[in-house]
XYZ file of C-alpha atoms in Angstrom:
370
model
C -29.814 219.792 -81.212
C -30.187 217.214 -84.440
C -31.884 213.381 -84.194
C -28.956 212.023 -83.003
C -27.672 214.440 -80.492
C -31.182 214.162 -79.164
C -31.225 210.403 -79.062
C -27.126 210.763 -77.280
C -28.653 212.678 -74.739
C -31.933 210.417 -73.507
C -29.757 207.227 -74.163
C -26.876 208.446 -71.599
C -29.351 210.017 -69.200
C -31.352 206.434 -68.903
C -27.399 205.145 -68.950
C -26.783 207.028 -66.027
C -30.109 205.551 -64.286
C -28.779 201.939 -64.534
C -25.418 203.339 -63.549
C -27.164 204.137 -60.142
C -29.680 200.869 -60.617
C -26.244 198.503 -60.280
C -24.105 200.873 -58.179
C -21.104 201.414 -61.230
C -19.481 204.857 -60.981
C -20.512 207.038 -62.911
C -16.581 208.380 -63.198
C -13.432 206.581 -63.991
C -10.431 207.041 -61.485
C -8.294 208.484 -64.542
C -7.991 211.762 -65.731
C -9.174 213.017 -69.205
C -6.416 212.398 -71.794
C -4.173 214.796 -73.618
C -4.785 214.848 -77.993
C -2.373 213.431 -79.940
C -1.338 214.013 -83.447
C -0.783 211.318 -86.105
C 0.839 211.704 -89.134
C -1.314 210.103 -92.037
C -0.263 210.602 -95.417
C -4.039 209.877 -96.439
C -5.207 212.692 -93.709
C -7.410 214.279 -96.734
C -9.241 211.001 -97.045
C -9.182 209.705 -93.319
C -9.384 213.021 -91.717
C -6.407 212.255 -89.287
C -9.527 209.498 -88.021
C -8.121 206.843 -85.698
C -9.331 204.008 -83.553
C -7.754 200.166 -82.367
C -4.409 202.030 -81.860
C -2.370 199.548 -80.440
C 0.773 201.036 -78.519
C 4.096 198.684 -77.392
C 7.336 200.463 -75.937
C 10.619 198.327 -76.973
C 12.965 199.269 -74.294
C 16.192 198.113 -76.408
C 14.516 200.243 -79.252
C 13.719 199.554 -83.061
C 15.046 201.174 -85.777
C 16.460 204.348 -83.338
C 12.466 204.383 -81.360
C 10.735 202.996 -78.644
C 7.088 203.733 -78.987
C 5.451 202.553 -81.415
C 1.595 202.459 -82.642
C -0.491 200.559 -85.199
C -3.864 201.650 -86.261
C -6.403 201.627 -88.384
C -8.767 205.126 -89.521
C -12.444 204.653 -89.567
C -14.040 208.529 -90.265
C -18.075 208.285 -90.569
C -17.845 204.239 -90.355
C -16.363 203.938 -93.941
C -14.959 200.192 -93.455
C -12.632 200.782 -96.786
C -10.600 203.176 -94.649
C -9.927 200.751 -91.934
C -6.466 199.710 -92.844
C -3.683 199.153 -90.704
C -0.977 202.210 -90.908
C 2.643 201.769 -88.605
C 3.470 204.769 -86.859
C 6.293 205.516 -84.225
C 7.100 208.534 -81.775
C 9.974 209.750 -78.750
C 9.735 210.870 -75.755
C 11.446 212.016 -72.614
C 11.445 209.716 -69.646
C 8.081 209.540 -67.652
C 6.307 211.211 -70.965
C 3.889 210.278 -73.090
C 4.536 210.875 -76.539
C 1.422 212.560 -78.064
C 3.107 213.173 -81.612
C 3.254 210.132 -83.408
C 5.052 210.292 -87.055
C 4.056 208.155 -89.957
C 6.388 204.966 -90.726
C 4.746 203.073 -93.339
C 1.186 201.268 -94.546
C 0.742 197.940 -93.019
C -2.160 196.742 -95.581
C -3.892 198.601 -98.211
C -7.220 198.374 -98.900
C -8.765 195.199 -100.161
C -11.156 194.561 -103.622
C -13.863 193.930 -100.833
C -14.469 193.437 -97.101
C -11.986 195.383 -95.064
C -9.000 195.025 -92.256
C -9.103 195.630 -88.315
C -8.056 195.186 -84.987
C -4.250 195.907 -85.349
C -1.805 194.222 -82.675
C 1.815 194.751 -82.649
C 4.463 192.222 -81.108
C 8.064 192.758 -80.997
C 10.364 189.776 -80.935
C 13.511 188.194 -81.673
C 14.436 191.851 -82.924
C 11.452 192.147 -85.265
C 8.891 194.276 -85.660
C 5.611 191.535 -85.818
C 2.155 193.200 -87.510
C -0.810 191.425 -87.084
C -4.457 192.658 -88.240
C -7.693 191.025 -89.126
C -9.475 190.093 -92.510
C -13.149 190.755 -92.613
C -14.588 188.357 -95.629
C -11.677 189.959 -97.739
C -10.040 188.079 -101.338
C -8.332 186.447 -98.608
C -10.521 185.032 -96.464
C -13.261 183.738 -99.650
C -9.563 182.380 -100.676
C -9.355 180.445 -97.265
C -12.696 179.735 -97.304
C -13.396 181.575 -93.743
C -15.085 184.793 -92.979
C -12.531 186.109 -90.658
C -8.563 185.662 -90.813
C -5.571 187.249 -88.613
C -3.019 188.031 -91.101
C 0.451 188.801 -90.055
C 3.791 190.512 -91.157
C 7.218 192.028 -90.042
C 8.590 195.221 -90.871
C 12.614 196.201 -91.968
C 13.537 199.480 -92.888
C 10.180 200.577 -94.233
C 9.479 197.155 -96.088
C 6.795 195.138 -95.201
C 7.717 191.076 -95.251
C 4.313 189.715 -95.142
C 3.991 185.948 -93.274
C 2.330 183.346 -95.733
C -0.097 181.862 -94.003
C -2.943 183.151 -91.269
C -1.923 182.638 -87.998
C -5.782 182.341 -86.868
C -8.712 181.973 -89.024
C -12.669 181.781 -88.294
C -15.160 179.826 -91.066
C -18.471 180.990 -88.740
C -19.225 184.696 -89.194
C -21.701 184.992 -86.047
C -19.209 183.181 -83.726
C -16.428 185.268 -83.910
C -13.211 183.824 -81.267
C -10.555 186.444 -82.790
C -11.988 189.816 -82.289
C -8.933 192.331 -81.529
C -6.183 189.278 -80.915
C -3.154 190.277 -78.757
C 0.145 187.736 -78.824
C 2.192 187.118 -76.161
C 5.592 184.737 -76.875
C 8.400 183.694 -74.962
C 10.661 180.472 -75.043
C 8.426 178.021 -73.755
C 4.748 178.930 -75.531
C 3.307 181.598 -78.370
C -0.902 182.495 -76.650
C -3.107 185.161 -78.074
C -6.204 186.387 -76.007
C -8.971 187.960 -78.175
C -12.605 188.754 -77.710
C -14.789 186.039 -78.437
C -18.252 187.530 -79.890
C -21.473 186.070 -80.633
C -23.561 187.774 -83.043
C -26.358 186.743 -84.308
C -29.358 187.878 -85.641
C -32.340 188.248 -83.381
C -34.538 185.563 -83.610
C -37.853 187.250 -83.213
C -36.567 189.472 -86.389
C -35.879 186.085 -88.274
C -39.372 185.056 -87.870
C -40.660 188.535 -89.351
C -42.054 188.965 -92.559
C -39.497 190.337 -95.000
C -40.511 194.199 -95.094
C -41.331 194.108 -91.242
C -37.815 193.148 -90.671
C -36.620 195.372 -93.436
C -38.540 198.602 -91.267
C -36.655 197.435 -88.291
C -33.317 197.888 -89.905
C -33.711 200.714 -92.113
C -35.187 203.156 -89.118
C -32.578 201.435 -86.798
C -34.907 200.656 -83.760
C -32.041 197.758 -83.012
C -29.766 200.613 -82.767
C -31.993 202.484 -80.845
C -33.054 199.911 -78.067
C -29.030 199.221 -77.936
C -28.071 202.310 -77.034
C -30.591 202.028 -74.003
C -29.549 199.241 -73.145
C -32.441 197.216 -73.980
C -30.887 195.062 -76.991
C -26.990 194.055 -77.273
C -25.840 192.825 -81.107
C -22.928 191.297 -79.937
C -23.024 189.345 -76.983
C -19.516 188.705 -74.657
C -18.727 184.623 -74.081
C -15.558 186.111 -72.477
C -11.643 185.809 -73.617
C -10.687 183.707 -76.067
C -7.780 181.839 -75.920
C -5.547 180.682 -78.953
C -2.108 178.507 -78.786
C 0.838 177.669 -81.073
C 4.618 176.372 -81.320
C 5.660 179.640 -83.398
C 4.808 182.939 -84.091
C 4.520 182.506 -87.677
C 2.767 179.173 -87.677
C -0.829 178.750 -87.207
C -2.736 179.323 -83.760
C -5.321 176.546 -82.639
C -8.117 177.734 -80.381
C -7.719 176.305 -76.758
C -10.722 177.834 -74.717
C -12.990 180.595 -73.708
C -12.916 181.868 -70.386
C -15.846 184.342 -69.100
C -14.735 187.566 -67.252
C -15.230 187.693 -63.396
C -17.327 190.319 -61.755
C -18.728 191.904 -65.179
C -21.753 194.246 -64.332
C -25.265 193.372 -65.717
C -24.718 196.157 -68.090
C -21.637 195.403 -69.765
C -20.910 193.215 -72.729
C -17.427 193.679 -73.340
C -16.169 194.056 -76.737
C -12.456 194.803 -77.654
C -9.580 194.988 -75.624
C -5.769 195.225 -75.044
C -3.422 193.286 -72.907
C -0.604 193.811 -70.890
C 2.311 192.480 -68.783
C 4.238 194.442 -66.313
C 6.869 193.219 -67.467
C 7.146 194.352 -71.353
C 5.863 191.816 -73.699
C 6.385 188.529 -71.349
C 3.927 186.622 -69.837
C 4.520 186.737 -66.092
C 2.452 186.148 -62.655
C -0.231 188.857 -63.677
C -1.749 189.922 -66.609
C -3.754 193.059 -66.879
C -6.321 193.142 -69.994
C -7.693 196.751 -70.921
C -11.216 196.102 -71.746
C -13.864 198.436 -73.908
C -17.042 197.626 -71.397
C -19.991 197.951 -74.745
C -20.145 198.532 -77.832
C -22.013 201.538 -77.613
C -21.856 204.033 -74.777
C -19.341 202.566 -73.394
C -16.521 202.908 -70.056
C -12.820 202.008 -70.405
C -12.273 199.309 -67.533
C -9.170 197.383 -66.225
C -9.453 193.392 -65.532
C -6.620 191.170 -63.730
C -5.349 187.340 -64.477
C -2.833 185.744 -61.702
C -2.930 182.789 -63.719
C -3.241 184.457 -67.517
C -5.874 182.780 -68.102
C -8.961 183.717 -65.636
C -9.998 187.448 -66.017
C -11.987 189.670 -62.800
C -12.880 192.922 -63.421
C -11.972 195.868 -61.026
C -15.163 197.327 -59.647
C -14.000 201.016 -60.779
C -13.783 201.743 -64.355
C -10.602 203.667 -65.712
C -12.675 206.401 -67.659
C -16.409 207.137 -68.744
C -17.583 209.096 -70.713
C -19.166 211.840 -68.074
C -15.336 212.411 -66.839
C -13.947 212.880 -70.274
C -16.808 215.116 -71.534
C -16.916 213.017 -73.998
C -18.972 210.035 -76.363
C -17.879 207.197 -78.452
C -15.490 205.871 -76.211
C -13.713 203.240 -78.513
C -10.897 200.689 -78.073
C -8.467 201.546 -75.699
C -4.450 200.309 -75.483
C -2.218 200.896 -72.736
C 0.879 199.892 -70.861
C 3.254 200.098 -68.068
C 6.514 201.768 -68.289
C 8.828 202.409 -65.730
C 6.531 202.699 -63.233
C 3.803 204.609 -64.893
C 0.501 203.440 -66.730
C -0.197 205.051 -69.856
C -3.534 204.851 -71.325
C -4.579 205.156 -75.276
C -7.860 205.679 -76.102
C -10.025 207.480 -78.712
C -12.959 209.246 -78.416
C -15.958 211.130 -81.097
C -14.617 214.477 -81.720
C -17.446 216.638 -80.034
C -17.190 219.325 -83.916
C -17.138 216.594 -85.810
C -18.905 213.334 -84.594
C -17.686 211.332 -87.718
C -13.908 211.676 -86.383
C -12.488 209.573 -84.168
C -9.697 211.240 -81.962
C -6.637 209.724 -79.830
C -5.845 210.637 -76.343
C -3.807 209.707 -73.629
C -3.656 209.961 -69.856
C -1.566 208.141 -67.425
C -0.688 207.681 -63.932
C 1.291 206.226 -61.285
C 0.775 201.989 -61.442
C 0.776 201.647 -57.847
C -1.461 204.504 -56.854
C -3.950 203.444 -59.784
C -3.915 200.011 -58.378
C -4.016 201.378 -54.765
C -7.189 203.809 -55.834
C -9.017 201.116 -58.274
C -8.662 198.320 -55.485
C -10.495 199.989 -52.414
């Protein structure tokens, strides 16, 4: 057993303690998920590495397919590999596809800085793209750390939207972490994390090669994955608003999640209606609990706006077998609730795999309200 599958171990162990400590299952309600294959024409270079899939069904179908995925590879952490790739897939009714085929690249990779947090929107019979700019040409360009870019796609071409639809000038106060869009006749919203990240005060006040020791032996890292530190902290959902799709969002509000245990600071997510891509009486957001050792959980809105928290997670890591639970995606079709998520390939802990698992909606909700 190396360093870090040393430090894995005592971190999920003392984990499990405050599991027990603040009465949170220790198992999700959901089953582990099946792999999936990508197609990525880069695989020698990304090592078939995925994470922020993003997954839509269009029940009229695009372009001959209903499922479709965006996503972004991020083997051993190298940022220049996070850009957005368009993939699509079949499957027979009350299936999962779990073979997804390569359509086209959304975004290559920048001079400097690097993409993220891929959503996908389908409307008015178009195929919308949106990702994030991390202190890219772009953004310096903009004059903002942080910018959602956007585009639509036509038979393989990629029509790219001229202006941001959301930008961010402060870097530690970040209100467009992993955006999702929502539009409809009357209003265009996106909900996205809203993050607070800033560095530690008592590390400010260090001298230089004290704070330097910190960082370079990663005891942050180390008191984070016990729980003792968090990077990023959670001010909740943040919400954005604008008259078109393609015209710029203007941030409205940030609303805290409801019933959030001590131990969680959530950190990306996914959203969901039950009906398609419409906003309607309830919306469901899909909700990565930590940044590190973290559960997959499911939160509800009856006025898309507030967020609670169901008291059972969907997955953990002790039902999957499994670490580096990363952003999840999911939906409801016909019934049944799939669930995307990737996970740290247990060979290879620099690869990033995708699963899925789903289940009945009405027994999940049936099971995770009790």
């Amino acid at each position: 057993m190396d360093k870090v599958q040393l430090f894995t171990y005592f971190a999920e162990k003392y984990r499990h303690f405050l599991y027990k400590l603040y009465n949170i299952p220790t198992k999700g309600i959901m089953s582990p998920g099946t792999p999936c294959y990508v197609e990525d024409p880069e695989i020698d270079i990304t090592h078939g590495d995925v994470i922020h899939p993003c997954v839509r069904y269009i029940e009229e179908g695009f372009e001959g397919h209903k499922w479709w995925m965006v996503y972004t590879p991020l083997y051993a952490g190298k940022d220049s590999l996070e850009n957005p790739r368009l993939c699509y897939a079949d499957a027979e009714e009350e299936n999962a596809p779990t073979e997804w085929t390569f359509y086209c690249m959304i975004k290559d990779k920048p001079e400097f800085g690097y993409n993220s947090d891929p959503t996908i929107l389908f409307k008015d019979d178009n195929l919308y793209i949106f990702w994030r700019e991390c202190k890219t040409p772009k953004t310096k360009e903009l004059g903002c750390s942080h910018a959602v870019m956007g585009c639509y796609v036509k038979n393989k071409k990629v029509i790219y939207l001229e202006k941001p639809i959301m930008t961010e000038k402060e870097p530690t106060d970040d209100k467009e972490v992993c955006p999702t869009l929502f539009a409809s006749d009357e209003k265009h919203i996106a909900y996205a994390m809203h993050l607070c990240t800033p560095m530690p005060k008592f590390i400010q006040n260090l001298p230089g090669k004290i704070g330097s020791f910190i960082y370079r032996h990663h005891l942050l890292a180390i008191a984070e994955g016990f729980g003792l530190y968090d990077s990023a902290k959670s001010r909740g959902i943040a919400i954005w608003e604008s008259n078109s799709i393609e015209e710029p969002f203007y941030y409205s509000k940030t609303v805290q999640f409801g019933n959030v245990k001590k131990i969680y600071q959530p950190w990306h997510m996914d959203l969901f209606a039950e009906s398609a891509s419409s906003l309607g009486n309830k919306l469901y957001a899909i909700v990565q609990s930590s940044i590190k050792f973290a559960d997959i959980c499911l939160a509800w809105s009856d006025d898309c706006e507030h967020f609670c928290f169901f008291k059972k997670p969907l997955l953990t890591s002790q039902n999957i077998k499994m670490s580096g639970l990363y952003k999840p995606t999911g939906l409801v079709v016909n019934g049944i609730f799939y669930l995307y998520y990737t996970a740290r390939d247990s060979e290879d802990r620099h690869l990033n795999k995708l699963f899925v698992t789903s289940m009945k909606w009405n027994e999940l909700l049936n099971i995770i309200t009790k």
